[in-house]
mmCIF file of C-alpha atoms in Angstrom:
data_model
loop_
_atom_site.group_PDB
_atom_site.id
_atom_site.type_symbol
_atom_site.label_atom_id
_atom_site.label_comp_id
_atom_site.label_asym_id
_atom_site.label_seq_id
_atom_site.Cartn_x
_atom_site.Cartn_y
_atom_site.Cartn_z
ATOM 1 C CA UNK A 158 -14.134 -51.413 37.601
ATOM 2 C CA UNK A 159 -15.349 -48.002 39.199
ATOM 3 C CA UNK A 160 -18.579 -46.818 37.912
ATOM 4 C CA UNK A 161 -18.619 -44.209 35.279
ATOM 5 C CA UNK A 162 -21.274 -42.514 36.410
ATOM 6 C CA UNK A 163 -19.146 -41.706 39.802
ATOM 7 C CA UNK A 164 -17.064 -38.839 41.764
ATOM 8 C CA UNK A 165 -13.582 -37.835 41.285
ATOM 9 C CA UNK A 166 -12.524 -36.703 45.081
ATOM 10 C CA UNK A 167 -10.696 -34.013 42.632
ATOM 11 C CA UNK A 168 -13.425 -31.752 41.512
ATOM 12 C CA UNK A 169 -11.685 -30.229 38.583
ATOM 13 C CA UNK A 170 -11.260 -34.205 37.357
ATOM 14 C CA UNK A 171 -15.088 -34.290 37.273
ATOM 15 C CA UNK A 172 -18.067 -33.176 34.648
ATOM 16 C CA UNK A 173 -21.129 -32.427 36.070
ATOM 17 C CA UNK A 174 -23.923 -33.144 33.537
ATOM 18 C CA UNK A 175 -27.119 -31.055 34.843
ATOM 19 C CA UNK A 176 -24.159 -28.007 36.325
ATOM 20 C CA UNK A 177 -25.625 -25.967 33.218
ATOM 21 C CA UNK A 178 -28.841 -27.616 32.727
ATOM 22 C CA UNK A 179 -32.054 -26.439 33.650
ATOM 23 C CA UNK A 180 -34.568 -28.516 34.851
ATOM 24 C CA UNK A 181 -37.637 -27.077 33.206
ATOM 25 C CA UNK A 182 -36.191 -25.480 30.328
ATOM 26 C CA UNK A 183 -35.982 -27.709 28.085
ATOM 27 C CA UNK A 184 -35.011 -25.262 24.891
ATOM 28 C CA UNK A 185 -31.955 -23.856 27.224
ATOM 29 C CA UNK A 186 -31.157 -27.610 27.980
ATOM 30 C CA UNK A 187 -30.963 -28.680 23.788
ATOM 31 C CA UNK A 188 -28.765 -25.252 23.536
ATOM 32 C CA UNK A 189 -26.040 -26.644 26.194
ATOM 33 C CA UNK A 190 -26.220 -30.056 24.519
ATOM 34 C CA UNK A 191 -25.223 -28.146 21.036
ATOM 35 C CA UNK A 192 -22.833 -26.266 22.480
ATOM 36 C CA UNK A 193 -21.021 -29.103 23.906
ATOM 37 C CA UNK A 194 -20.810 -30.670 20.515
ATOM 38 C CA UNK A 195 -19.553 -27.569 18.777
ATOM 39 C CA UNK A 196 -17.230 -26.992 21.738
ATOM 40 C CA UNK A 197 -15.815 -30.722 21.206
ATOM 41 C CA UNK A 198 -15.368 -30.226 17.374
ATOM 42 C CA UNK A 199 -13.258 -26.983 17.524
ATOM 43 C CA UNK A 200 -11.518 -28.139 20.452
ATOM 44 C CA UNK A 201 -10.426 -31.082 18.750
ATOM 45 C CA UNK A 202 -9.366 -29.306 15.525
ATOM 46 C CA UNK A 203 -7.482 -26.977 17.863
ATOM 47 C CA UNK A 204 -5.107 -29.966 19.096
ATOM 48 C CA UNK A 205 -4.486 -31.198 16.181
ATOM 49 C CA UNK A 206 -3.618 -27.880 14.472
ATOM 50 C CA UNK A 207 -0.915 -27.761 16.948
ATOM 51 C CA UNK A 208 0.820 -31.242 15.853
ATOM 52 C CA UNK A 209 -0.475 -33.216 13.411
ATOM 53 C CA UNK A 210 2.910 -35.338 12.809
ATOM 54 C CA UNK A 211 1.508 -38.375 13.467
ATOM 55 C CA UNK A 212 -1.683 -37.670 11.038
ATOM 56 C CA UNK A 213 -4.263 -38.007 13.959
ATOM 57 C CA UNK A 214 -6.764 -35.826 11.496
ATOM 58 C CA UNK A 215 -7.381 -38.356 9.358
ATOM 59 C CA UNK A 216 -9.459 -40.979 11.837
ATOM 60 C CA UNK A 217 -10.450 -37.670 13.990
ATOM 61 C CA UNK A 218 -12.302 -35.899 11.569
ATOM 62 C CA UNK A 219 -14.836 -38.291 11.448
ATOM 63 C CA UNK A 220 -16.137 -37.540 14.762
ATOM 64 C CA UNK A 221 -15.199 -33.430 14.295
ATOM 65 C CA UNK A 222 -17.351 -33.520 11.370
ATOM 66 C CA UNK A 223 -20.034 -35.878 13.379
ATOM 67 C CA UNK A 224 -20.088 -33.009 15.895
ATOM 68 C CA UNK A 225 -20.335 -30.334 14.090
ATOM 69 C CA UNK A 226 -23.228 -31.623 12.032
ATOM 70 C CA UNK A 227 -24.748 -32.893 15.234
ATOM 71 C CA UNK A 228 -24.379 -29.464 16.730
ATOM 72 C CA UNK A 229 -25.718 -27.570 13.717
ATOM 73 C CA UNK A 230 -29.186 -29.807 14.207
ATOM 74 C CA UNK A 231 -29.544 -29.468 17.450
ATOM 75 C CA UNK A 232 -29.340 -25.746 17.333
ATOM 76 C CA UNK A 233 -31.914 -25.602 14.364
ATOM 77 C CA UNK A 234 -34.205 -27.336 16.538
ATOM 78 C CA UNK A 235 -33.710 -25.231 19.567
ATOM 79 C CA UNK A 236 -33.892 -22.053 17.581
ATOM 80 C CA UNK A 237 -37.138 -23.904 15.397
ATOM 81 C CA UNK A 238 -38.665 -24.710 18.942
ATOM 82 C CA UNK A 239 -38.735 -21.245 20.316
ATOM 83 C CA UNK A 240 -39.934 -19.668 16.950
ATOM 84 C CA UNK A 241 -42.761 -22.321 17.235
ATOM 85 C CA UNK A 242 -43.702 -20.995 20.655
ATOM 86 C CA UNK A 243 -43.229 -17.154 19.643
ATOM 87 C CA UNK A 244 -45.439 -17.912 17.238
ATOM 88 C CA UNK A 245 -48.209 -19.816 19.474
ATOM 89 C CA UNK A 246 -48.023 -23.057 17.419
ATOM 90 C CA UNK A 247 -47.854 -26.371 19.241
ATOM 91 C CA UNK A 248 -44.823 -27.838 16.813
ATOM 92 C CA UNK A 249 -41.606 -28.738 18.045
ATOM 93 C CA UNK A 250 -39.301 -29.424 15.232
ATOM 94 C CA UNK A 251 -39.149 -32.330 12.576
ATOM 95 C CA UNK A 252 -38.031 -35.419 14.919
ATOM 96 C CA UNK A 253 -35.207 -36.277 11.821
ATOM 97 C CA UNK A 254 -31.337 -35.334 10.717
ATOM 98 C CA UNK A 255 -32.198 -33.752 7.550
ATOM 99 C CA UNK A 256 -30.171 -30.360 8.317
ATOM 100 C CA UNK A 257 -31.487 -28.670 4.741
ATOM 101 C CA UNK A 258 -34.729 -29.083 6.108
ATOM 102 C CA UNK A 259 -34.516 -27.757 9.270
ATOM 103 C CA UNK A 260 -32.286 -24.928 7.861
ATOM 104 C CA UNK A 261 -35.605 -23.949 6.052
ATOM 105 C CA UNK A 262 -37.966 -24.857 8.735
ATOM 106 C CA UNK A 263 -35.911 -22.000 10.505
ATOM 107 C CA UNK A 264 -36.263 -19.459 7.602
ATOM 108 C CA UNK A 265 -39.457 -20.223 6.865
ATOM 109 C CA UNK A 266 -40.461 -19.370 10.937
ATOM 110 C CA UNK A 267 -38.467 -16.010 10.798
ATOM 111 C CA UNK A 268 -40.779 -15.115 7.677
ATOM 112 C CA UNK A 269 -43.363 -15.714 9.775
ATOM 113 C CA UNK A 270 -42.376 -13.769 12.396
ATOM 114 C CA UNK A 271 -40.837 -11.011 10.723
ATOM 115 C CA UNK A 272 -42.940 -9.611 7.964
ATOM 116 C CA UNK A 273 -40.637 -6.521 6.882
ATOM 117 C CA UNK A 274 -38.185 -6.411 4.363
ATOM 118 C CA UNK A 275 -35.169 -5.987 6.701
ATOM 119 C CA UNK A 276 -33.560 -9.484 7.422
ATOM 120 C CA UNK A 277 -30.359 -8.838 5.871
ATOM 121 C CA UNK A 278 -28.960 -9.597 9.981
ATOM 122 C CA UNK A 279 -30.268 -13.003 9.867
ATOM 123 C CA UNK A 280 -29.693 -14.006 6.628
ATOM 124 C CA UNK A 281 -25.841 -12.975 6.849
ATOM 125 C CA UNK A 282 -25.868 -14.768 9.975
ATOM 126 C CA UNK A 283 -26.705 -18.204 8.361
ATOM 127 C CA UNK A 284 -24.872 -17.707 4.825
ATOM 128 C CA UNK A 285 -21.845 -19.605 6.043
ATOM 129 C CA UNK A 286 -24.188 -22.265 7.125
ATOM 130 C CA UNK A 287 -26.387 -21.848 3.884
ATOM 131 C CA UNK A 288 -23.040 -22.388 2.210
ATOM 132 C CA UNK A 289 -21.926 -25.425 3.871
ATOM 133 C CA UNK A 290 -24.920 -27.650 3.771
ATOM 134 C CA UNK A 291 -25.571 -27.182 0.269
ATOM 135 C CA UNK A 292 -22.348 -28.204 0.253
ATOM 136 C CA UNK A 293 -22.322 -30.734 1.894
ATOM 137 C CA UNK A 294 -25.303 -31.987 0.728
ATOM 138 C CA UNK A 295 -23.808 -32.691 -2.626
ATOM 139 C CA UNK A 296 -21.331 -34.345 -1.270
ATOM 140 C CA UNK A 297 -23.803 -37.459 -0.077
ATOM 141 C CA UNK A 298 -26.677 -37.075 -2.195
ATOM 142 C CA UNK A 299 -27.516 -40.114 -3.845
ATOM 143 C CA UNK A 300 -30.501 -42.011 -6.033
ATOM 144 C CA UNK A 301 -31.773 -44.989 -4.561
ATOM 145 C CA UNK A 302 -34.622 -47.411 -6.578
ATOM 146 C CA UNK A 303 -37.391 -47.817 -4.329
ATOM 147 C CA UNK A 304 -39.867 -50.286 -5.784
ATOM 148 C CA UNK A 305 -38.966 -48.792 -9.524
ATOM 149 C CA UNK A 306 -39.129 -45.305 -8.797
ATOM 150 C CA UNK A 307 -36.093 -43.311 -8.537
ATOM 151 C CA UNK A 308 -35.682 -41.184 -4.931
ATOM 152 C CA UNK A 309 -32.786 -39.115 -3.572
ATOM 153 C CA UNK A 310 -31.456 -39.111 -0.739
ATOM 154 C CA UNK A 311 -29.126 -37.566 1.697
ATOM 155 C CA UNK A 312 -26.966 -39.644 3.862
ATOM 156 C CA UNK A 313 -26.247 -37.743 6.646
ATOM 157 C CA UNK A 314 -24.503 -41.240 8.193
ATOM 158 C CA UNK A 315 -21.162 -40.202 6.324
ATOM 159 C CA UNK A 316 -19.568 -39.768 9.592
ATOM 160 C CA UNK A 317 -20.474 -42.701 11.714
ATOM 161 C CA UNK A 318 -20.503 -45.248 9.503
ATOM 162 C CA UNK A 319 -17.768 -46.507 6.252
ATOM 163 C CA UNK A 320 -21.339 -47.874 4.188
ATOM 164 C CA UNK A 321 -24.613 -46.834 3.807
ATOM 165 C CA UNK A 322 -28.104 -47.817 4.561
ATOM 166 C CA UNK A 323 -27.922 -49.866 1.950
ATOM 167 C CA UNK A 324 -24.667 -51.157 2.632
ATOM 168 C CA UNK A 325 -22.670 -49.155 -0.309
ATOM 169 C CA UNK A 326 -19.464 -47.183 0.717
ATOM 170 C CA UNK A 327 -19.858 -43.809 1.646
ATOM 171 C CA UNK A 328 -18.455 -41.352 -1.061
ATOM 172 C CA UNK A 329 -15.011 -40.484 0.383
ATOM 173 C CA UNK A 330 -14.860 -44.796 0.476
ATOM 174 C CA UNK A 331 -15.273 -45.142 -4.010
ATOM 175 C CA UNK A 332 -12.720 -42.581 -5.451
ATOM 176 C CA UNK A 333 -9.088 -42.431 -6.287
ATOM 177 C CA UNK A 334 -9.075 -38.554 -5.340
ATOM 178 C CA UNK A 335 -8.186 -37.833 -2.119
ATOM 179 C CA UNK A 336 -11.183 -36.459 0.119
ATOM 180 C CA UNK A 337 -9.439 -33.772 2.100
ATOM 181 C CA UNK A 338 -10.370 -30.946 5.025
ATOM 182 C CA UNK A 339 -8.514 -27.519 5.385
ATOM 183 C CA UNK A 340 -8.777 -27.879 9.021
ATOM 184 C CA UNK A 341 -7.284 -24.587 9.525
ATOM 185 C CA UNK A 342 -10.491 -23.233 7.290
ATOM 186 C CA UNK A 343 -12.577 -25.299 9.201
ATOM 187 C CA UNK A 344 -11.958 -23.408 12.149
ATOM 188 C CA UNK A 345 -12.378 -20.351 10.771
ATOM 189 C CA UNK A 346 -15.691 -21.206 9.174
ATOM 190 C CA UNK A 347 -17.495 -23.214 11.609
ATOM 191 C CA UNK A 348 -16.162 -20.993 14.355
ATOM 192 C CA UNK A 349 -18.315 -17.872 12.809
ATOM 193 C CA UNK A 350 -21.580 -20.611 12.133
ATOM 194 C CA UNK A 351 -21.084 -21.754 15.743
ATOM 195 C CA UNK A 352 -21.141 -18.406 17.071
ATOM 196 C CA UNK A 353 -23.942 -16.935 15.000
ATOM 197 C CA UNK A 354 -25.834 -20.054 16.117
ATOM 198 C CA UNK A 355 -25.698 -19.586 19.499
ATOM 199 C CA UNK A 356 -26.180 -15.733 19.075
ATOM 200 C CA UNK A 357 -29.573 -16.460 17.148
ATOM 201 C CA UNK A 358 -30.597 -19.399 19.732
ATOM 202 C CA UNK A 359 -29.789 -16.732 22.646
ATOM 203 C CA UNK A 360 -31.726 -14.018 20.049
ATOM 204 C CA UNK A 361 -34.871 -16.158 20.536
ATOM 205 C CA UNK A 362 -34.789 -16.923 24.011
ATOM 206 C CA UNK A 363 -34.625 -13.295 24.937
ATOM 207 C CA UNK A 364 -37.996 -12.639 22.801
ATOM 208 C CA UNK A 365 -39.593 -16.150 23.796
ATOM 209 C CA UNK A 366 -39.146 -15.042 27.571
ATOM 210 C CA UNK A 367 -39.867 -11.098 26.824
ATOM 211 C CA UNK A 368 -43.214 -12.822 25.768
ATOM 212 C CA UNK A 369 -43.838 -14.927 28.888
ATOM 213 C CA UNK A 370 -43.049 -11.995 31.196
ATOM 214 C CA UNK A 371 -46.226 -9.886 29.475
ATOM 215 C CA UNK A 372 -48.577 -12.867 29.143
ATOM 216 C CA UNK A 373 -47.862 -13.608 32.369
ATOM 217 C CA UNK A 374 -48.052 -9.583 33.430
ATOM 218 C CA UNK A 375 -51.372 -9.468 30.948
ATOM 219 C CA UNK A 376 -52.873 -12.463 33.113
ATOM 220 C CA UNK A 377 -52.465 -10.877 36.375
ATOM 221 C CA UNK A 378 -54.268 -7.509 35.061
ATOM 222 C CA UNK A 379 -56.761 -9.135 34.314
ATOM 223 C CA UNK A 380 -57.173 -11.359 37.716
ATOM 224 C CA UNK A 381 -57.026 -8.343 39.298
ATOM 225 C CA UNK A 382 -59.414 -6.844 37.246
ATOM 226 C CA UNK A 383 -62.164 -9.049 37.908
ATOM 227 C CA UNK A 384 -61.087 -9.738 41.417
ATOM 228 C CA UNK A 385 -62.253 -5.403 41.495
ATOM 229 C CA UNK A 386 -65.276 -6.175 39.678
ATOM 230 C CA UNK A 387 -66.276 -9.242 41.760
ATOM 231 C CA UNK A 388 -65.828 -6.808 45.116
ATOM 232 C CA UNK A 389 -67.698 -4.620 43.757
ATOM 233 C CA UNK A 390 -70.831 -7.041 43.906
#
């Protein structure tokens, strides 16, 4: 078997991993990754929008919807990231899949940043977002019993896997109603929450950098500065 990880003498035949990678921008490099998995979600809804006859949607939404969610976090964290480092705190973002949380995380860092009163931009940016994890965060909430106290808990596993942690079937598994996806209003949603995703991750980038370029412009002021005074003695 040829290797994977090898060269297609056709170059349009090949993907290049690190072609849009940066190797010491990390942030940048978490933004291309969530791209790709948006990219792969709509792309895939596209196809199928075009023939569905032989009802490929119904074992290919659970990888569209795996993407999509998988995008959605990884942006949060990019965009959670560079708010971090606007702000001059150390954090990165919370190492888990919990997309309500990092939804506020985000929020919670624009406050921060933005004191005034005018955010209607962002907010309307993320209410299709807002929208759809509360959504679908009713979808697989559950109450589990840990050691006789009652905790609840959202399975963001839906996707991969038929059961639960705990081995139970997912909630599309244990129903007689069918579970269904307007993919056509899938597009249309997560096509706007893709795009105001990437606008805000691109948002912060161009302020995180803006910031750089003065410290950096600050710092050589000031070397200069007291490479004057030091001459001067």
């Amino acid at each position: 078997m040829k290797d994977i990880f090898s060269y297609n003498s056709d170059i349009r035949k090949n993907a290049y991993m690190n072609w849009r990678t940066q190797r010491f921008d990390h942030i940048h490099n978490m933004i291309v990754i969530a791209e790709g998995f948006s990219d792969s979600a709509l792309l895939l809804v596209k196809e199928i929008l075009k023939d569905n006859t032989d009802k490929k949607a119904d074992n290919l939404i659970f990888p569209i919807l795996f993407n999509a969610n998988h995008s959605i976090e990884v942006y949060l964290k990019a965009i959670c990231w560079t708010q971090n480092q606007l702000l001059d705190k150390n954090d990165t973002f919370d190492g888990n899949h919990n997309l309500e949380g990092l939804f506020r995380k985000v929020v919670n860092l624009e406050n921060e940043l933005n004191s005034s009163n005018d955010k209607a931009v962002f907010h309307e940016m993320l209410s299709n977002l807002k929208t759809y994890i509360y959504e679908l965060y009713g979808k697989i909430e559950r109450t589990v019993d840990k050691k006789g106290n009652n905790k609840t808990i959202h399975d963001i596993t839906f996707c991969r896997y038929s059961l639960n942690n705990d081995l139970e079937p997912q909630f599309y598994i244990n129903t007689f109603d069918n579970v269904v996806v307007d993919l056509e209003n899938f597009l249309t949603v997560f096509k706007g929450i893709f795009d105001n995703l990437q606008s805000l991750s691109t948002h912060y980038l161009y302020l995180l950098e803006r910031k750089q370029e003065f410290e950096f412009e600050e710092r050589q002021i000031q070397a200069e500065m007291e490479s004057e005074f030091r001459s001067d003695y």
